[in-house]
């Protein structure tokens, strides 16, 4: 917070000088326009997402979801995907929630992992943000929802079939109920919303800056080369999603600026990002253990990229 305040003071003092530099450079003016466009468009959805996430953390006992799950693993996975679609939240918050719901594995474990992948990818805030980012392309919204839900369900079923309890080497962290008992629910809401906002907004700034840099630093012929080859475009955008680690409530605005890339690779970017990226690998290693992360992460990457490509070919077709 101190660094943020100092940075704001420095920018305020040097604002006139910085505006002069940007105005005299076409490249910096373009980068500034792209950065501000992505950040300003995404910020309301990010704020709404963390508010709803904080309300759920403070007022909705997540353990109740376990009692609602069907006993059969296959049915429990489908139910978890639907529940995840109804609960807004960033992928940063879905990992600890999934770890608490995971318990000792079994049907609850597969459902928890499905929830972890579905909640940040197809919740109402993300769906509306995607529709705003792609206003004249409703098929893009449908394709993202279908591909992300299929990815979550496939990985849930895969865990129920091939997952091993010994891969979970990290124990559950101390439960939040004691902290919630010693402070008001509204204080807990404020703390959760503040923490999630600062964490997610940092990645949003990084993603917006990366989108601006791509527009200015990457020659147009590279995007034309990527766009002319589907497999190359899919691999490149999937890798970019892992590296940038943009919040799921803002990644659609980053993808919408990459107009030089076809829709199908951009769909892959939107599906892979909320499922697996560098920050999620680190969080999964800390919450579940390294043996889990080294297996679940690469498998999720492959499944998400493949499912998004197939769904994109079916729904986006010639527009991709």
mmCIF file of C-alpha atoms in Angstrom:
data_model
loop_
_atom_site.group_PDB
_atom_site.id
_atom_site.type_symbol
_atom_site.label_atom_id
_atom_site.label_comp_id
_atom_site.label_asym_id
_atom_site.label_seq_id
_atom_site.Cartn_x
_atom_site.Cartn_y
_atom_site.Cartn_z
ATOM 1 C CA UNK A 1 0.000 0.000 0.000
ATOM 2 C CA UNK A 2 2.873 2.386 0.795
ATOM 3 C CA UNK A 3 4.424 1.720 -2.613
ATOM 4 C CA UNK A 4 1.072 2.380 -4.283
ATOM 5 C CA UNK A 5 0.632 5.723 -2.493
ATOM 6 C CA UNK A 6 4.195 6.813 -3.290
ATOM 7 C CA UNK A 7 3.719 5.864 -6.939
ATOM 8 C CA UNK A 8 0.494 7.870 -7.171
ATOM 9 C CA UNK A 9 2.191 10.922 -5.633
ATOM 10 C CA UNK A 10 5.108 10.684 -8.062
ATOM 11 C CA UNK A 11 2.796 10.368 -11.068
ATOM 12 C CA UNK A 12 0.708 13.307 -9.865
ATOM 13 C CA UNK A 13 3.789 15.525 -9.526
ATOM 14 C CA UNK A 14 5.226 14.542 -12.905
ATOM 15 C CA UNK A 15 1.863 14.382 -14.704
ATOM 16 C CA UNK A 16 2.432 17.366 -17.010
ATOM 17 C CA UNK A 17 5.890 16.166 -18.003
ATOM 18 C CA UNK A 18 4.627 12.625 -18.682
ATOM 19 C CA UNK A 19 1.718 13.913 -20.792
ATOM 20 C CA UNK A 20 4.156 15.845 -22.942
ATOM 21 C CA UNK A 21 6.272 12.742 -23.545
ATOM 22 C CA UNK A 22 3.232 10.636 -24.477
ATOM 23 C CA UNK A 23 1.782 13.336 -26.766
ATOM 24 C CA UNK A 24 5.032 13.532 -28.744
ATOM 25 C CA UNK A 25 5.242 9.774 -29.332
ATOM 26 C CA UNK A 26 2.720 7.915 -31.476
ATOM 27 C CA UNK A 27 3.759 4.558 -30.005
ATOM 28 C CA UNK A 28 3.341 5.729 -26.402
ATOM 29 C CA UNK A 29 0.014 7.365 -27.254
ATOM 30 C CA UNK A 30 -1.245 4.083 -28.730
ATOM 31 C CA UNK A 31 0.013 2.107 -25.742
ATOM 32 C CA UNK A 32 -1.609 4.536 -23.316
ATOM 33 C CA UNK A 33 -4.922 4.367 -25.150
ATOM 34 C CA UNK A 34 -4.943 0.560 -25.153
ATOM 35 C CA UNK A 35 -3.908 0.369 -21.496
ATOM 36 C CA UNK A 36 -6.557 2.829 -20.321
ATOM 37 C CA UNK A 37 -9.229 1.204 -22.491
ATOM 38 C CA UNK A 38 -8.576 -2.274 -21.079
ATOM 39 C CA UNK A 39 -8.232 -1.107 -17.468
ATOM 40 C CA UNK A 40 -11.235 1.235 -17.372
ATOM 41 C CA UNK A 41 -13.531 -1.281 -19.083
ATOM 42 C CA UNK A 42 -12.509 -4.165 -16.836
ATOM 43 C CA UNK A 43 -12.386 -2.355 -13.486
ATOM 44 C CA UNK A 44 -16.183 -2.261 -12.820
ATOM 45 C CA UNK A 45 -16.486 -6.007 -13.425
ATOM 46 C CA UNK A 46 -13.472 -6.697 -11.249
ATOM 47 C CA UNK A 47 -15.005 -4.597 -8.473
ATOM 48 C CA UNK A 48 -18.351 -6.355 -8.779
ATOM 49 C CA UNK A 49 -16.666 -9.731 -8.700
ATOM 50 C CA UNK A 50 -14.699 -9.110 -5.517
ATOM 51 C CA UNK A 51 -17.762 -7.616 -3.776
ATOM 52 C CA UNK A 52 -19.830 -10.718 -4.532
ATOM 53 C CA UNK A 53 -16.902 -12.947 -3.580
ATOM 54 C CA UNK A 54 -16.584 -11.148 -0.244
ATOM 55 C CA UNK A 55 -20.312 -11.494 0.446
ATOM 56 C CA UNK A 56 -20.134 -15.233 -0.223
ATOM 57 C CA UNK A 57 -17.069 -15.633 2.007
ATOM 58 C CA UNK A 58 -18.766 -13.773 4.874
ATOM 59 C CA UNK A 59 -22.379 -14.903 4.664
ATOM 60 C CA UNK A 60 -22.510 -18.211 2.754
ATOM 61 C CA UNK A 61 -21.068 -21.295 4.498
ATOM 62 C CA UNK A 62 -19.318 -23.053 1.644
ATOM 63 C CA UNK A 63 -19.299 -26.409 3.433
ATOM 64 C CA UNK A 64 -23.046 -26.547 2.866
ATOM 65 C CA UNK A 65 -22.289 -27.283 -0.783
ATOM 66 C CA UNK A 66 -20.970 -30.700 0.217
ATOM 67 C CA UNK A 67 -24.338 -31.699 1.626
ATOM 68 C CA UNK A 68 -26.020 -30.738 -1.636
ATOM 69 C CA UNK A 69 -23.756 -32.845 -3.835
ATOM 70 C CA UNK A 70 -25.021 -36.148 -5.266
ATOM 71 C CA UNK A 71 -23.230 -39.256 -4.040
ATOM 72 C CA UNK A 72 -22.269 -40.565 -7.487
ATOM 73 C CA UNK A 73 -18.964 -38.984 -8.634
ATOM 74 C CA UNK A 74 -20.086 -38.393 -12.231
ATOM 75 C CA UNK A 75 -23.280 -36.641 -11.130
ATOM 76 C CA UNK A 76 -21.449 -34.716 -8.395
ATOM 77 C CA UNK A 77 -19.012 -33.352 -10.986
ATOM 78 C CA UNK A 78 -21.848 -32.063 -13.168
ATOM 79 C CA UNK A 79 -23.571 -30.491 -10.164
ATOM 80 C CA UNK A 80 -20.338 -28.793 -9.079
ATOM 81 C CA UNK A 81 -19.939 -27.308 -12.554
ATOM 82 C CA UNK A 82 -23.428 -25.798 -12.377
ATOM 83 C CA UNK A 83 -22.857 -24.478 -8.844
ATOM 84 C CA UNK A 84 -19.557 -22.958 -9.928
ATOM 85 C CA UNK A 85 -21.281 -21.139 -12.771
ATOM 86 C CA UNK A 86 -23.629 -19.451 -10.292
ATOM 87 C CA UNK A 87 -20.999 -18.177 -7.836
ATOM 88 C CA UNK A 88 -18.964 -15.159 -8.973
ATOM 89 C CA UNK A 89 -15.357 -14.985 -7.924
ATOM 90 C CA UNK A 90 -11.785 -14.764 -9.173
ATOM 91 C CA UNK A 91 -9.664 -17.871 -9.738
ATOM 92 C CA UNK A 92 -7.415 -16.664 -6.900
ATOM 93 C CA UNK A 93 -10.272 -17.305 -4.468
ATOM 94 C CA UNK A 94 -11.457 -20.572 -6.013
ATOM 95 C CA UNK A 95 -8.279 -22.491 -5.126
ATOM 96 C CA UNK A 96 -8.517 -22.200 -1.302
ATOM 97 C CA UNK A 97 -12.280 -22.779 -1.501
ATOM 98 C CA UNK A 98 -11.721 -25.951 -3.525
ATOM 99 C CA UNK A 99 -9.066 -27.141 -1.076
ATOM 100 C CA UNK A 100 -11.487 -26.803 1.849
ATOM 101 C CA UNK A 101 -14.220 -28.594 -0.083
ATOM 102 C CA UNK A 102 -11.805 -31.279 -1.281
ATOM 103 C CA UNK A 103 -11.562 -32.945 2.128
ATOM 104 C CA UNK A 104 -10.272 -36.485 1.790
ATOM 105 C CA UNK A 105 -11.048 -36.827 -1.909
ATOM 106 C CA UNK A 106 -13.638 -39.173 -3.385
ATOM 107 C CA UNK A 107 -16.725 -37.706 -5.006
ATOM 108 C CA UNK A 108 -16.270 -34.501 -3.019
ATOM 109 C CA UNK A 109 -12.681 -34.185 -4.282
ATOM 110 C CA UNK A 110 -13.649 -34.482 -7.949
ATOM 111 C CA UNK A 111 -16.510 -32.046 -7.438
ATOM 112 C CA UNK A 112 -14.215 -29.579 -5.654
ATOM 113 C CA UNK A 113 -11.757 -29.556 -8.567
ATOM 114 C CA UNK A 114 -14.619 -29.090 -11.021
ATOM 115 C CA UNK A 115 -15.845 -26.157 -8.962
ATOM 116 C CA UNK A 116 -12.321 -24.714 -8.888
ATOM 117 C CA UNK A 117 -12.178 -24.658 -12.702
ATOM 118 C CA UNK A 118 -15.797 -23.664 -13.404
ATOM 119 C CA UNK A 119 -16.413 -20.882 -10.867
ATOM 120 C CA UNK A 120 -13.904 -18.316 -12.175
ATOM 121 C CA UNK A 121 -14.528 -19.105 -15.849
ATOM 122 C CA UNK A 122 -18.293 -19.060 -16.392
ATOM 123 C CA UNK A 123 -19.824 -17.151 -13.490
ATOM 124 C CA UNK A 124 -22.304 -14.345 -14.296
ATOM 125 C CA UNK A 125 -19.753 -11.546 -13.887
ATOM 126 C CA UNK A 126 -17.371 -13.169 -16.373
ATOM 127 C CA UNK A 127 -20.177 -13.911 -18.833
ATOM 128 C CA UNK A 128 -21.392 -10.304 -18.781
ATOM 129 C CA UNK A 129 -17.836 -8.990 -19.059
ATOM 130 C CA UNK A 130 -17.221 -11.200 -22.094
ATOM 131 C CA UNK A 131 -20.446 -9.989 -23.712
ATOM 132 C CA UNK A 132 -19.385 -6.369 -23.163
ATOM 133 C CA UNK A 133 -15.882 -7.025 -24.499
ATOM 134 C CA UNK A 134 -17.261 -8.780 -27.615
ATOM 135 C CA UNK A 135 -20.498 -6.805 -28.191
ATOM 136 C CA UNK A 136 -21.269 -8.031 -31.715
ATOM 137 C CA UNK A 137 -20.066 -11.603 -31.268
ATOM 138 C CA UNK A 138 -22.538 -13.502 -29.055
ATOM 139 C CA UNK A 139 -21.116 -16.803 -30.280
ATOM 140 C CA UNK A 140 -17.879 -15.929 -28.491
ATOM 141 C CA UNK A 141 -19.743 -15.770 -25.178
ATOM 142 C CA UNK A 142 -21.484 -19.092 -25.807
ATOM 143 C CA UNK A 143 -18.239 -20.729 -26.930
ATOM 144 C CA UNK A 144 -16.431 -19.585 -23.784
ATOM 145 C CA UNK A 145 -19.128 -20.906 -21.479
ATOM 146 C CA UNK A 146 -19.379 -24.262 -23.260
ATOM 147 C CA UNK A 147 -15.613 -24.799 -23.543
ATOM 148 C CA UNK A 148 -14.880 -23.757 -19.952
ATOM 149 C CA UNK A 149 -17.664 -25.929 -18.509
ATOM 150 C CA UNK A 150 -16.539 -28.922 -20.594
ATOM 151 C CA UNK A 151 -12.957 -28.409 -19.415
ATOM 152 C CA UNK A 152 -14.036 -28.362 -15.765
ATOM 153 C CA UNK A 153 -16.246 -31.431 -16.118
ATOM 154 C CA UNK A 154 -13.643 -33.440 -18.057
ATOM 155 C CA UNK A 155 -10.967 -32.696 -15.454
ATOM 156 C CA UNK A 156 -13.388 -33.602 -12.654
ATOM 157 C CA UNK A 157 -14.187 -36.919 -14.275
ATOM 158 C CA UNK A 158 -10.491 -37.533 -14.954
ATOM 159 C CA UNK A 159 -9.660 -36.997 -11.290
ATOM 160 C CA UNK A 160 -12.435 -39.326 -10.148
ATOM 161 C CA UNK A 161 -10.996 -41.994 -12.473
ATOM 162 C CA UNK A 162 -7.222 -41.557 -12.194
ATOM 163 C CA UNK A 163 -6.621 -39.198 -9.244
ATOM 164 C CA UNK A 164 -4.597 -40.455 -6.280
ATOM 165 C CA UNK A 165 -4.945 -39.332 -2.662
ATOM 166 C CA UNK A 166 -1.175 -39.570 -2.111
ATOM 167 C CA UNK A 167 -0.666 -36.672 -4.552
ATOM 168 C CA UNK A 168 -2.223 -34.365 -1.939
ATOM 169 C CA UNK A 169 0.740 -33.634 0.320
ATOM 170 C CA UNK A 170 -0.452 -30.372 1.877
ATOM 171 C CA UNK A 171 -2.825 -30.430 4.819
ATOM 172 C CA UNK A 172 -5.785 -28.098 5.149
ATOM 173 C CA UNK A 173 -4.922 -24.625 6.461
ATOM 174 C CA UNK A 174 -6.536 -23.413 9.709
ATOM 175 C CA UNK A 175 -10.262 -23.004 9.232
ATOM 176 C CA UNK A 176 -11.689 -19.512 8.956
ATOM 177 C CA UNK A 177 -14.543 -20.144 11.374
ATOM 178 C CA UNK A 178 -12.516 -19.070 14.423
ATOM 179 C CA UNK A 179 -11.597 -15.780 12.782
ATOM 180 C CA UNK A 180 -15.167 -15.250 11.666
ATOM 181 C CA UNK A 181 -16.371 -15.816 15.221
ATOM 182 C CA UNK A 182 -14.106 -13.130 16.637
ATOM 183 C CA UNK A 183 -15.008 -10.446 14.155
ATOM 184 C CA UNK A 184 -18.193 -9.259 12.522
ATOM 185 C CA UNK A 185 -19.223 -10.676 9.179
ATOM 186 C CA UNK A 186 -18.991 -7.223 7.641
ATOM 187 C CA UNK A 187 -15.374 -6.872 8.773
ATOM 188 C CA UNK A 188 -14.660 -10.275 7.212
ATOM 189 C CA UNK A 189 -16.414 -9.147 4.019
ATOM 190 C CA UNK A 190 -14.301 -5.979 3.843
ATOM 191 C CA UNK A 191 -11.075 -7.884 4.430
ATOM 192 C CA UNK A 192 -11.830 -10.545 1.798
ATOM 193 C CA UNK A 193 -12.971 -7.972 -0.783
ATOM 194 C CA UNK A 194 -9.951 -5.743 -0.147
ATOM 195 C CA UNK A 195 -7.482 -8.617 -0.392
ATOM 196 C CA UNK A 196 -9.051 -10.045 -3.548
ATOM 197 C CA UNK A 197 -9.281 -6.629 -5.207
ATOM 198 C CA UNK A 198 -5.649 -5.679 -4.578
ATOM 199 C CA UNK A 199 -4.425 -9.075 -5.716
ATOM 200 C CA UNK A 200 -6.607 -9.237 -8.837
ATOM 201 C CA UNK A 201 -6.088 -5.571 -9.752
ATOM 202 C CA UNK A 202 -2.326 -6.095 -9.771
ATOM 203 C CA UNK A 203 -2.708 -8.803 -12.399
ATOM 204 C CA UNK A 204 -5.147 -6.588 -14.320
ATOM 205 C CA UNK A 205 -2.552 -3.806 -14.501
ATOM 206 C CA UNK A 206 0.031 -6.299 -15.719
ATOM 207 C CA UNK A 207 -2.372 -7.704 -18.314
ATOM 208 C CA UNK A 208 -3.377 -4.267 -19.574
ATOM 209 C CA UNK A 209 0.276 -3.277 -19.855
ATOM 210 C CA UNK A 210 1.035 -6.491 -21.745
ATOM 211 C CA UNK A 211 -1.831 -5.846 -24.165
ATOM 212 C CA UNK A 212 -0.521 -2.329 -24.775
ATOM 213 C CA UNK A 213 3.016 -3.638 -25.308
ATOM 214 C CA UNK A 214 1.796 -6.259 -27.786
ATOM 215 C CA UNK A 215 0.135 -3.558 -29.849
ATOM 216 C CA UNK A 216 3.272 -1.406 -29.945
ATOM 217 C CA UNK A 217 6.265 -3.757 -29.797
ATOM 218 C CA UNK A 218 5.135 -6.800 -31.790
ATOM 219 C CA UNK A 219 5.343 -6.267 -35.575
ATOM 220 C CA UNK A 220 2.035 -6.805 -37.424
ATOM 221 C CA UNK A 221 3.534 -9.533 -39.602
ATOM 222 C CA UNK A 222 3.949 -11.769 -36.538
ATOM 223 C CA UNK A 223 0.220 -11.616 -35.799
ATOM 224 C CA UNK A 224 -0.515 -12.269 -39.466
ATOM 225 C CA UNK A 225 1.778 -15.301 -39.322
ATOM 226 C CA UNK A 226 0.083 -16.565 -36.159
ATOM 227 C CA UNK A 227 -3.388 -15.921 -37.568
ATOM 228 C CA UNK A 228 -2.656 -17.822 -40.762
ATOM 229 C CA UNK A 229 -1.831 -21.030 -38.863
ATOM 230 C CA UNK A 230 -4.455 -22.322 -36.457
ATOM 231 C CA UNK A 231 -2.228 -24.646 -34.420
ATOM 232 C CA UNK A 232 0.470 -22.000 -34.013
ATOM 233 C CA UNK A 233 -2.109 -19.433 -32.949
ATOM 234 C CA UNK A 234 -3.678 -21.807 -30.427
ATOM 235 C CA UNK A 235 -0.322 -22.714 -28.867
ATOM 236 C CA UNK A 236 0.823 -19.088 -28.766
ATOM 237 C CA UNK A 237 -2.371 -17.776 -27.144
ATOM 238 C CA UNK A 238 -2.526 -20.670 -24.671
ATOM 239 C CA UNK A 239 1.056 -19.972 -23.592
ATOM 240 C CA UNK A 240 0.287 -16.249 -23.384
ATOM 241 C CA UNK A 241 -2.672 -16.953 -21.080
ATOM 242 C CA UNK A 242 -0.436 -18.968 -18.740
ATOM 243 C CA UNK A 243 2.261 -16.281 -18.657
ATOM 244 C CA UNK A 244 0.072 -13.177 -18.345
ATOM 245 C CA UNK A 245 -2.150 -14.651 -15.600
ATOM 246 C CA UNK A 246 -4.886 -12.032 -16.106
ATOM 247 C CA UNK A 247 -7.888 -12.191 -13.764
ATOM 248 C CA UNK A 248 -10.848 -14.007 -15.329
ATOM 249 C CA UNK A 249 -13.077 -11.004 -14.727
ATOM 250 C CA UNK A 250 -10.828 -8.851 -16.930
ATOM 251 C CA UNK A 251 -9.194 -11.191 -19.458
ATOM 252 C CA UNK A 252 -11.969 -10.726 -22.029
ATOM 253 C CA UNK A 253 -11.045 -7.053 -22.379
ATOM 254 C CA UNK A 254 -7.417 -7.997 -22.967
ATOM 255 C CA UNK A 255 -8.427 -10.568 -25.588
ATOM 256 C CA UNK A 256 -10.799 -8.144 -27.317
ATOM 257 C CA UNK A 257 -7.914 -5.750 -28.043
ATOM 258 C CA UNK A 258 -5.998 -8.438 -29.955
ATOM 259 C CA UNK A 259 -8.066 -7.881 -33.089
ATOM 260 C CA UNK A 260 -5.212 -9.053 -35.297
ATOM 261 C CA UNK A 261 -5.567 -12.586 -33.860
ATOM 262 C CA UNK A 262 -8.481 -14.809 -35.037
ATOM 263 C CA UNK A 263 -11.322 -15.643 -32.674
ATOM 264 C CA UNK A 264 -10.429 -19.295 -32.070
ATOM 265 C CA UNK A 265 -6.956 -18.578 -30.604
ATOM 266 C CA UNK A 266 -8.507 -15.783 -28.532
ATOM 267 C CA UNK A 267 -11.115 -18.259 -27.271
ATOM 268 C CA UNK A 268 -8.262 -20.556 -26.227
ATOM 269 C CA UNK A 269 -6.774 -17.609 -24.313
ATOM 270 C CA UNK A 270 -10.069 -17.103 -22.453
ATOM 271 C CA UNK A 271 -10.494 -20.787 -21.591
ATOM 272 C CA UNK A 272 -6.918 -21.638 -20.611
ATOM 273 C CA UNK A 273 -6.295 -18.510 -18.492
ATOM 274 C CA UNK A 274 -8.860 -19.106 -15.720
ATOM 275 C CA UNK A 275 -7.995 -22.831 -15.656
ATOM 276 C CA UNK A 276 -4.214 -22.716 -15.356
ATOM 277 C CA UNK A 277 -1.584 -19.982 -15.226
ATOM 278 C CA UNK A 278 1.606 -19.257 -13.339
ATOM 279 C CA UNK A 279 -0.100 -17.889 -10.234
ATOM 280 C CA UNK A 280 -2.560 -20.806 -10.105
ATOM 281 C CA UNK A 281 0.296 -23.317 -10.317
ATOM 282 C CA UNK A 282 1.937 -21.625 -7.339
ATOM 283 C CA UNK A 283 -1.340 -21.510 -5.390
ATOM 284 C CA UNK A 284 -2.159 -25.149 -6.146
ATOM 285 C CA UNK A 285 1.326 -26.192 -5.047
ATOM 286 C CA UNK A 286 0.819 -24.380 -1.765
ATOM 287 C CA UNK A 287 -2.713 -25.642 -1.108
ATOM 288 C CA UNK A 288 -2.574 -29.193 -2.532
ATOM 289 C CA UNK A 289 1.138 -29.953 -2.830
ATOM 290 C CA UNK A 290 3.699 -30.080 -5.619
ATOM 291 C CA UNK A 291 2.896 -33.660 -6.746
ATOM 292 C CA UNK A 292 -0.702 -32.571 -7.401
ATOM 293 C CA UNK A 293 0.263 -29.349 -9.193
ATOM 294 C CA UNK A 294 2.813 -31.020 -11.480
ATOM 295 C CA UNK A 295 0.154 -33.472 -12.681
ATOM 296 C CA UNK A 296 -3.052 -31.457 -12.589
ATOM 297 C CA UNK A 297 -1.600 -28.295 -14.142
ATOM 298 C CA UNK A 298 -0.209 -29.752 -17.395
ATOM 299 C CA UNK A 299 -3.267 -31.991 -17.835
ATOM 300 C CA UNK A 300 -5.580 -28.996 -17.418
ATOM 301 C CA UNK A 301 -3.546 -27.005 -19.935
ATOM 302 C CA UNK A 302 -3.835 -29.716 -22.592
ATOM 303 C CA UNK A 303 -7.539 -30.373 -21.966
ATOM 304 C CA UNK A 304 -8.454 -26.660 -21.918
ATOM 305 C CA UNK A 305 -6.561 -25.880 -25.123
ATOM 306 C CA UNK A 306 -7.955 -28.918 -26.946
ATOM 307 C CA UNK A 307 -11.552 -28.400 -25.807
ATOM 308 C CA UNK A 308 -11.463 -24.670 -26.626
ATOM 309 C CA UNK A 309 -10.110 -25.394 -30.105
ATOM 310 C CA UNK A 310 -12.784 -28.002 -30.845
ATOM 311 C CA UNK A 311 -15.596 -25.831 -29.491
ATOM 312 C CA UNK A 312 -14.240 -22.861 -31.443
ATOM 313 C CA UNK A 313 -14.193 -24.844 -34.670
ATOM 314 C CA UNK A 314 -17.782 -25.975 -34.080
ATOM 315 C CA UNK A 315 -19.336 -22.690 -32.897
ATOM 316 C CA UNK A 316 -17.141 -19.990 -34.382
ATOM 317 C CA UNK A 317 -16.339 -21.747 -37.646
ATOM 318 C CA UNK A 318 -15.418 -19.382 -40.426
ATOM 319 C CA UNK A 319 -15.355 -16.354 -38.107
ATOM 320 C CA UNK A 320 -12.486 -17.942 -36.133
#
